[in-house]
Coordinates of C-alpha atoms and ligand atoms in Angstrom, one line a residue:
M1 CA 136.4 104.0 112.6
K2 CA 133.3 103.4 110.5
I3 CA 130.1 104.4 112.4
G4 CA 126.5 104.5 111.2
I5 CA 123.1 102.9 111.0
D6 CA 123.2 99.2 111.8
K7 CA 119.4 98.5 111.9
I8 CA 116.3 100.6 111.1
G9 CA 112.7 99.9 112.1
F10 CA 109.4 101.6 111.8
A11 CA 106.0 101.6 113.5
A12 CA 102.7 103.3 112.6
P13 CA 99.4 103.2 114.4
G14 CA 96.8 100.8 113.1
Y15 CA 94.3 103.3 111.6
V16 CA 94.4 105.1 108.3
L17 CA 92.4 107.8 106.6
D18 CA 92.3 108.1 102.8
L19 CA 92.9 111.7 101.7
A20 CA 90.4 111.3 98.8
D21 CA 87.7 111.0 101.6
L22 CA 89.1 113.9 103.5
A23 CA 89.1 116.0 100.3
L24 CA 85.4 115.2 99.7
A25 CA 84.5 116.1 103.3
R26 CA 86.5 119.4 103.1
Q27 CA 85.0 120.2 99.6
V28 CA 88.5 120.3 98.1
D29 CA 89.5 118.8 94.7
P30 CA 91.1 115.4 95.7
N31 CA 93.9 116.2 93.2
K32 CA 95.0 119.0 95.5
Y33 CA 96.2 116.5 98.0
K34 CA 97.1 113.7 95.5
L35 CA 99.0 115.8 93.0
G36 CA 99.4 119.2 94.7
L37 CA 100.8 117.8 98.0
L38 CA 101.8 114.3 96.6
Q39 CA 100.1 112.6 99.5
S40 CA 97.6 109.7 99.5
Q41 CA 96.8 108.7 103.1
M42 CA 97.3 109.7 106.7
A43 CA 98.2 107.5 109.7
V44 CA 95.9 108.1 112.6
A45 CA 96.7 107.3 116.3
P46 CA 94.1 106.6 119.0
I47 CA 94.6 108.0 122.5
T48 CA 96.2 104.7 123.6
Q49 CA 99.1 105.3 121.2
D50 CA 101.7 108.1 121.7
I51 CA 105.4 108.7 121.1
V52 CA 106.3 106.2 123.7
T53 CA 104.2 103.2 122.4
L54 CA 105.1 104.0 118.8
G55 CA 108.8 104.5 119.6
A56 CA 108.9 101.2 121.6
Q57 CA 107.2 99.4 118.8
A58 CA 109.6 100.6 116.2
A59 CA 112.6 99.7 118.3
Q60 CA 111.2 96.3 119.4
A61 CA 111.0 95.4 115.7
I62 CA 114.8 95.5 115.3
L63 CA 116.4 94.8 118.6
T64 CA 117.8 91.4 119.8
N65 CA 118.4 90.7 123.5
E66 CA 122.1 91.1 122.8
D67 CA 121.4 94.6 121.4
K68 CA 119.4 95.5 124.5
A69 CA 122.3 94.4 126.7
Q70 CA 124.8 96.5 124.7
I71 CA 122.8 99.7 124.3
D72 CA 124.1 102.4 126.7
M73 CA 122.3 105.4 125.3
I74 CA 118.7 106.0 124.1
I75 CA 117.9 109.2 122.4
V76 CA 114.3 110.1 121.4
G77 CA 113.8 113.0 119.0
T78 CA 110.3 114.4 119.2
E79 CA 108.1 117.5 119.3
S80 CA 105.0 115.6 120.6
S81 CA 106.3 115.1 124.1
I82 CA 103.9 113.5 126.7
D83 CA 105.7 115.1 129.6
Q84 CA 107.6 118.4 130.1
S85 CA 110.2 116.8 132.4
K86 CA 110.5 113.0 132.0
A87 CA 112.0 111.9 128.7
A88 CA 110.1 109.5 126.6
A89 CA 113.4 107.6 126.3
V90 CA 113.1 106.6 130.0
F91 CA 109.6 105.0 129.5
I92 CA 110.9 103.2 126.4
H93 CA 114.0 102.1 128.3
G94 CA 111.8 100.4 130.8
L95 CA 109.3 98.9 128.3
L96 CA 112.1 97.3 126.3
G97 CA 114.2 96.1 129.2
I98 CA 117.4 97.9 128.1
N99 CA 120.7 97.5 130.1
P100 CA 120.1 99.6 133.3
F101 CA 123.5 101.4 132.9
A102 CA 122.3 103.6 130.1
R103 CA 121.7 107.3 129.4
S104 CA 118.1 108.1 128.3
I105 CA 117.2 111.5 126.9
E106 CA 114.8 113.4 124.7
I107 CA 115.9 116.0 122.1
K108 CA 113.7 118.7 120.6
E109 CA 114.1 121.0 117.7
A110 CA 111.0 120.5 115.6
C111 CA 111.5 118.0 112.7
Y112 CA 115.3 118.2 113.1
G113 CA 115.6 116.6 116.6
A114 CA 116.4 113.0 115.6
T115 CA 119.1 114.2 113.3
A116 CA 120.8 115.8 116.3
G117 CA 120.3 112.5 118.0
L118 CA 122.1 110.7 115.2
V119 CA 125.0 113.1 115.4
L120 CA 125.3 112.7 119.2
A121 CA 125.1 108.9 118.8
K122 CA 127.9 108.9 116.3
S123 CA 130.1 110.9 118.7
H124 CA 129.3 108.6 121.5
I125 CA 130.3 105.5 119.5
A126 CA 133.6 107.2 118.4
Q127 CA 134.4 107.5 122.2
S128 CA 133.1 104.1 123.0
P129 CA 133.2 101.7 120.0
N130 CA 131.7 98.7 121.8
S131 CA 128.5 100.6 122.7
K132 CA 125.3 100.7 120.7
V133 CA 123.0 103.7 120.7
L134 CA 119.3 103.6 120.1
V135 CA 118.0 106.7 118.2
I136 CA 114.2 107.0 118.0
A137 CA 112.3 109.6 116.0
S138 CA 108.7 109.5 117.2
D139 CA 105.9 112.0 116.6
I140 CA 102.2 112.6 116.1
A141 CA 101.5 115.5 113.7
K142 CA 98.1 117.3 114.3
Y143 CA 97.2 120.6 112.8
G144 CA 93.5 120.7 113.5
I145 CA 90.3 120.0 111.6
A146 CA 89.9 121.8 108.3
S147 CA 93.3 123.6 108.8
A148 CA 95.7 124.0 105.8
G149 CA 98.0 121.5 107.3
E150 CA 95.3 118.9 108.0
P151 CA 96.0 116.7 104.9
T152 CA 99.7 116.6 105.9
Q153 CA 99.1 115.1 109.3
G154 CA 100.5 111.7 110.3
A155 CA 101.8 109.5 113.1
G156 CA 104.7 107.1 113.5
A157 CA 108.2 106.3 114.7
V158 CA 111.5 105.3 113.2
A159 CA 114.1 103.5 115.4
M160 CA 117.8 103.3 114.4
L161 CA 120.5 101.3 116.0
V162 CA 123.8 103.2 115.7
T163 CA 127.0 101.2 116.0
A164 CA 130.6 100.8 114.8
D165 CA 130.9 98.7 111.6
P166 CA 127.2 99.1 110.8
A167 CA 125.3 96.7 108.5
I168 CA 123.3 99.4 106.6
M169 CA 125.1 102.7 106.2
V170 CA 128.3 104.3 107.2
L171 CA 127.9 108.0 108.1
H172 CA 130.5 110.4 106.6
D173 CA 132.0 113.3 108.5
D174 CA 130.7 116.0 106.1
N175 CA 127.8 117.6 108.1
V176 CA 127.0 121.2 107.5
C177 CA 124.3 122.9 109.6
Q178 CA 122.4 126.2 109.5
T179 CA 120.4 127.9 112.3
R180 CA 117.9 130.7 111.5
D181 CA 115.7 132.3 114.2
I182 CA 112.4 132.4 112.4
M183 CA 108.7 131.8 113.2
D184 CA 107.5 129.5 110.5
F185 CA 106.0 126.7 112.7
W186 CA 105.9 126.7 116.5
R187 CA 103.8 125.5 119.4
P188 CA 103.6 127.6 122.5
N189 CA 103.1 125.6 125.7
E190 CA 99.5 126.8 126.0
D191 CA 98.5 125.6 122.5
K192 CA 97.4 122.1 121.6
Y193 CA 98.2 122.4 117.9
P194 CA 101.1 124.2 116.2
R195 CA 100.9 127.6 114.8
V196 CA 102.0 127.7 111.2
D197 CA 102.9 130.4 108.7
G198 CA 102.5 127.8 105.9
R199 CA 103.7 129.6 102.8
F200 CA 106.6 131.2 104.7
S201 CA 107.6 127.8 106.0
T202 CA 107.8 126.3 102.5
V203 CA 110.0 129.2 101.4
Q204 CA 112.3 128.8 104.4
Y205 CA 112.6 125.0 103.9
T206 CA 113.9 125.6 100.3
D207 CA 116.0 128.6 101.1
C208 CA 117.7 126.8 104.0
L209 CA 118.4 123.9 101.7
T210 CA 119.9 126.0 98.8
T211 CA 122.1 128.1 101.1
T212 CA 123.3 125.2 103.2
F213 CA 123.9 123.1 100.0
A214 CA 126.1 126.0 98.6
E215 CA 128.1 126.0 101.9
Y216 CA 128.2 122.1 101.8
Q217 CA 129.7 122.2 98.3
K218 CA 132.2 124.8 99.2
R219 CA 133.4 122.9 102.3
T220 CA 133.4 119.4 100.9
G221 CA 133.9 119.8 97.2
K222 CA 131.0 117.3 96.6
K223 CA 128.4 117.8 93.8
L224 CA 124.9 116.5 93.6
A225 CA 126.1 114.2 90.8
D226 CA 128.2 112.4 93.4
F227 CA 125.1 110.9 95.1
A228 CA 123.0 107.9 94.1
A229 CA 120.0 109.3 95.9
M230 CA 118.8 112.1 98.2
C231 CA 116.6 111.8 101.3
L232 CA 114.9 115.0 102.5
H233 CA 112.6 115.9 105.4
I234 CA 109.2 115.2 104.0
P235 CA 106.5 117.4 105.6
F236 CA 104.5 116.4 102.5
S237 CA 106.1 114.8 99.5
K238 CA 105.8 117.7 97.1
Q239 CA 107.9 119.9 99.4
G240 CA 110.7 117.4 99.2
L241 CA 110.5 117.2 95.5
K242 CA 110.6 121.0 95.2
G243 CA 113.7 121.0 97.4
L244 CA 115.5 118.5 95.2
Q245 CA 114.5 120.5 92.1
A246 CA 115.8 123.7 93.7
I247 CA 119.3 122.3 94.1
G248 CA 119.3 120.2 91.0
K249 CA 118.1 122.6 88.4
E250 CA 121.5 123.2 86.8
D251 CA 122.2 119.5 86.1
E252 CA 119.3 118.0 84.3
A253 CA 120.6 114.4 84.0
T254 CA 121.4 114.2 87.7
L255 CA 118.1 115.7 88.6
D256 CA 116.3 113.1 86.4
R257 CA 118.2 110.3 88.1
L258 CA 117.7 111.6 91.6
T259 CA 114.0 112.3 90.9
A260 CA 113.5 108.6 90.0
R261 CA 115.1 107.7 93.4
F262 CA 113.0 110.4 95.2
H263 CA 109.8 108.7 94.1
E264 CA 111.0 105.4 95.6
A265 CA 111.9 107.4 98.8
I266 CA 108.4 108.7 99.3
V267 CA 106.4 105.4 98.9
Y268 CA 105.8 105.1 102.7
N269 CA 105.7 108.9 103.5
K270 CA 102.7 109.2 101.0
L271 CA 100.8 106.5 103.0
V272 CA 101.8 107.8 106.5
G273 CA 101.9 111.6 106.4
N274 CA 104.3 113.9 108.2
I275 CA 105.9 112.2 111.2
Y276 CA 107.9 115.3 111.8
T277 CA 111.4 114.3 113.1
G278 CA 111.1 110.8 111.7
S279 CA 110.0 111.8 108.2
I280 CA 113.5 111.9 106.7
F281 CA 114.4 108.5 108.1
L282 CA 111.0 107.0 106.9
S283 CA 112.1 108.3 103.5
L284 CA 115.4 106.5 103.9
L285 CA 113.6 103.3 104.8
S286 CA 111.3 103.7 101.8
L287 CA 114.2 104.3 99.5
L288 CA 116.1 101.2 100.7
E289 CA 113.1 98.9 100.6
N290 CA 111.6 100.1 97.3
S291 CA 114.6 100.9 95.1
Q292 CA 116.1 98.3 92.8
A293 CA 118.7 100.8 91.5
L294 CA 120.8 101.2 94.6
K295 CA 123.8 99.1 95.4
A296 CA 126.5 98.8 98.2
G297 CA 129.0 101.7 97.9
D298 CA 126.4 104.2 96.8
D299 CA 126.4 107.6 98.7
I300 CA 123.1 109.1 99.8
L301 CA 122.7 112.8 100.6
F302 CA 120.4 113.9 103.5
Y303 CA 118.6 117.2 104.1
S304 CA 117.1 117.4 107.6
Y305 CA 114.9 120.5 108.3
G306 CA 113.2 121.5 111.6
S307 CA 111.1 124.6 111.7
G308 CA 112.3 127.5 113.9
A309 CA 114.7 126.7 112.1
V310 CA 117.7 124.3 112.1
C311 CA 118.8 122.3 109.2
E312 CA 121.6 119.9 108.3
L313 CA 123.1 118.3 105.2
F314 CA 125.1 115.1 105.7
S315 CA 125.7 111.9 103.8
G316 CA 126.3 108.2 104.2
R317 CA 127.5 105.2 102.2
L318 CA 125.5 101.9 101.8
V319 CA 127.3 98.9 103.1
E320 CA 127.7 95.5 101.4
G321 CA 124.7 93.3 102.3
Y322 CA 122.5 96.2 103.5
Q323 CA 119.5 94.6 101.8
N324 CA 119.6 91.8 104.4
Q325 CA 118.6 94.2 107.2
L326 CA 115.3 95.3 105.5
D327 CA 111.7 94.2 105.7
N328 CA 110.1 93.2 102.4
N329 CA 106.5 93.1 103.7
R330 CA 106.2 96.7 105.0
L331 CA 103.7 97.7 102.3
E332 CA 101.6 94.7 103.1
S333 CA 101.5 95.7 106.8
L334 CA 100.6 99.3 105.9
N335 CA 97.8 98.0 103.7
Q336 CA 96.4 96.1 106.6
R337 CA 95.7 99.2 108.7
T338 CA 92.0 99.7 109.6
P339 CA 90.5 102.3 107.3
L340 CA 88.5 105.2 108.9
T341 CA 85.6 107.3 107.7
V342 CA 86.2 111.1 108.1
E343 CA 83.8 111.0 111.0
D344 CA 85.7 108.2 112.8
Y345 CA 89.0 110.0 112.1
E346 CA 87.7 113.3 113.7
A347 CA 86.5 111.4 116.8
L348 CA 89.7 109.3 117.2
F349 CA 92.5 111.8 116.3
F350 CA 91.2 114.7 118.3
E351 CA 89.9 112.7 121.3
E352 CA 91.6 113.7 124.5
I353 CA 92.3 111.8 127.7
Q354 CA 90.0 112.9 130.5
V355 CA 91.3 112.6 134.1
D356 CA 89.3 112.8 137.3
E357 CA 90.2 114.9 140.4
T358 CA 92.6 112.1 141.6
G359 CA 94.5 112.1 138.3
K360 CA 92.9 108.9 137.1
A361 CA 92.0 108.5 133.4
I362 CA 88.3 107.8 132.9
N363 CA 88.1 107.2 129.1
I364 CA 91.0 105.0 128.0
P365 CA 89.8 102.2 125.8
T366 CA 91.4 98.8 125.3
D367 CA 94.1 98.6 122.7
E368 CA 95.4 95.3 121.4
A369 CA 98.7 96.7 120.0
D370 CA 101.9 95.3 121.4
F371 CA 102.6 98.5 123.3
A372 CA 99.7 100.6 124.6
L373 CA 98.8 103.3 127.2
I374 CA 96.4 101.4 129.5
D375 CA 95.8 103.9 132.3
I376 CA 96.7 107.1 134.0
Q377 CA 96.8 106.9 137.8
D378 CA 97.8 109.8 140.1
H379 CA 98.7 111.6 136.8
K380 CA 101.2 108.9 136.0
R381 CA 101.0 107.3 132.6
I382 CA 100.9 103.5 132.7
Y383 CA 102.0 101.5 129.6
R384 CA 101.5 97.8 128.8
K385 CA 103.9 95.6 126.7
K386 CA 102.3 92.4 125.5
Ligands
HMG401 P1 97.4 125.4 101.0 O1 97.9 126.8 101.1 O2 96.0 125.0 101.3 O3 97.7 124.8 99.6 O4 98.4 124.5 101.9 P2 98.2 125.5 98.2 O5 97.1 126.4 97.8 O6 99.6 126.0 98.4 O7 98.2 124.2 97.3 C1 99.2 123.2 97.5 C2 99.6 122.7 96.2 O8 98.5 122.1 95.5 C3 100.0 123.8 95.2 O9 101.1 123.3 94.4 C4 98.8 124.0 94.3 O10 99.1 124.5 93.0 C5 98.3 122.5 94.2 P3 102.4 124.2 94.1 O11 101.9 125.3 93.3 O12 102.9 124.6 95.5 O13 103.3 123.2 93.4 N1 96.9 122.4 93.9 C6 96.5 121.5 93.0 N2 97.1 120.5 92.3 C7 96.3 119.7 91.5 N3 95.0 119.8 91.4 C8 94.3 120.8 92.1 C9 95.1 121.6 93.0 N4 94.7 122.6 93.8 C10 95.9 123.1 94.4 N5 93.0 120.8 92.0 C11 100.5 124.4 103.0 C12 99.8 124.3 101.7 C13 102.0 124.0 102.8 C14 100.5 125.9 103.3 C15 99.9 123.6 104.1 O14 99.8 122.3 103.7 C16 100.5 123.8 105.4 O15 100.3 124.8 106.1 N6 101.3 122.7 105.8 C17 102.0 122.7 107.1 C18 103.3 123.4 107.0 C19 104.3 122.7 106.2 O16 104.2 121.5 106.0 N7 105.4 123.4 105.7 C20 106.4 122.7 105.0 C21 107.8 123.4 105.2 S1 108.1 123.6 107.0 C22 108.6 122.0 107.5 O17 108.9 121.2 106.7 C23 108.6 121.8 109.0 C24 107.4 121.0 109.5 O18 107.5 119.6 109.2 C25 107.4 121.2 111.0 C26 108.6 120.9 111.9 O19 109.7 121.1 111.5 O20 108.3 120.5 113.0 C27 106.1 121.5 109.0

């Protein structure tokens, strides 16, 4: 049975910070961000937007009423949870009006979570071919003001509908994973922002890729030259490029070809920043919507990496007519976001919800987005769908 990605959607909050302005404020050469990290802008979420509203927005963009009736599992991959017990998928299930007889869960393993969701979705469809599974990767990446990670921050969600006979990509059965118990990036419960061993994390990202790729080649017999493109986890675009170069250095012609595709695959990531578990799928969306070189039948290689660390290599094949499932106006929507000054960004991004002694929010502003957090009462988050 052919199983894979039938639809893919994306949502980002309505505010954006230009990294040239951030560089100026932090007294850093703007080229460090633009060329050193290969990043241009950062998506910024107000307190009325979180993983639930962004995830619901990304899913709403792709789902029909028929899909909502057929979905019997919702998986949200995230490391920016809004509750330690209740899964974001349950809130999203309610907001979207999905079939009540569905399973709704949240998966966590840093930036790798949604890839695990995709694998679980595929197994579920193999057992139950008429089902549809909604996999959402939703995150808000915050490192703190003037931290080394600050220019890599971002916010957004990618939603994928996984089905039998998918309209975009069939996933192959060639997954190879690796787990390494390391502390490169983590967030203890008592901390608001992650702790990062930045340089160590970049070395681990690449080393996990090269060692897993060696095992992948051994088990599958596939070579880098067999792929039309590669999508990697993109914490910042330069990291992905370095990963590709690390496994491609022995085949210059293939590396040149895949590097051209790589630049098409980071068009959106450069404008959004790190959206953690969704970054690799935002890169897929960017590739599909910005590459003229791809065609049905092409195989794409994926490298998912989540700090801590778990990584996975897998691949998929583009389906005839995949172009019909895409949105050709996405850059235009991204360009319509409200630009922020650094001062506004600092106020907005690091603002926190205040609650009174009864558990009621006292500082939630109005938000005109289709999905928004509108109140907290008795410590319960209340969302609105327009
Ligand atoms: P840093 O240490 O401030 O930057 O932050 P740097 O000094 O390493 O410079 C960055 C690059 O800019 C270098 O390029 C410089 O040479 C260049 P490279 O040598 O590496 O190719 N540069 C310039 N280029 C042009 N003109 C200039 C200029 N100045 C410098 N004037 C660091 C870098 C990665 C440490 C920081 O961004 C950070 O801590 N980021 C967060 C951690 C991270 O993203 N790690 C990536 C791997 S781990 C991962 O992917 C998982 C993650 O997504 C979390 C999860 O799984 O949940 C993070």
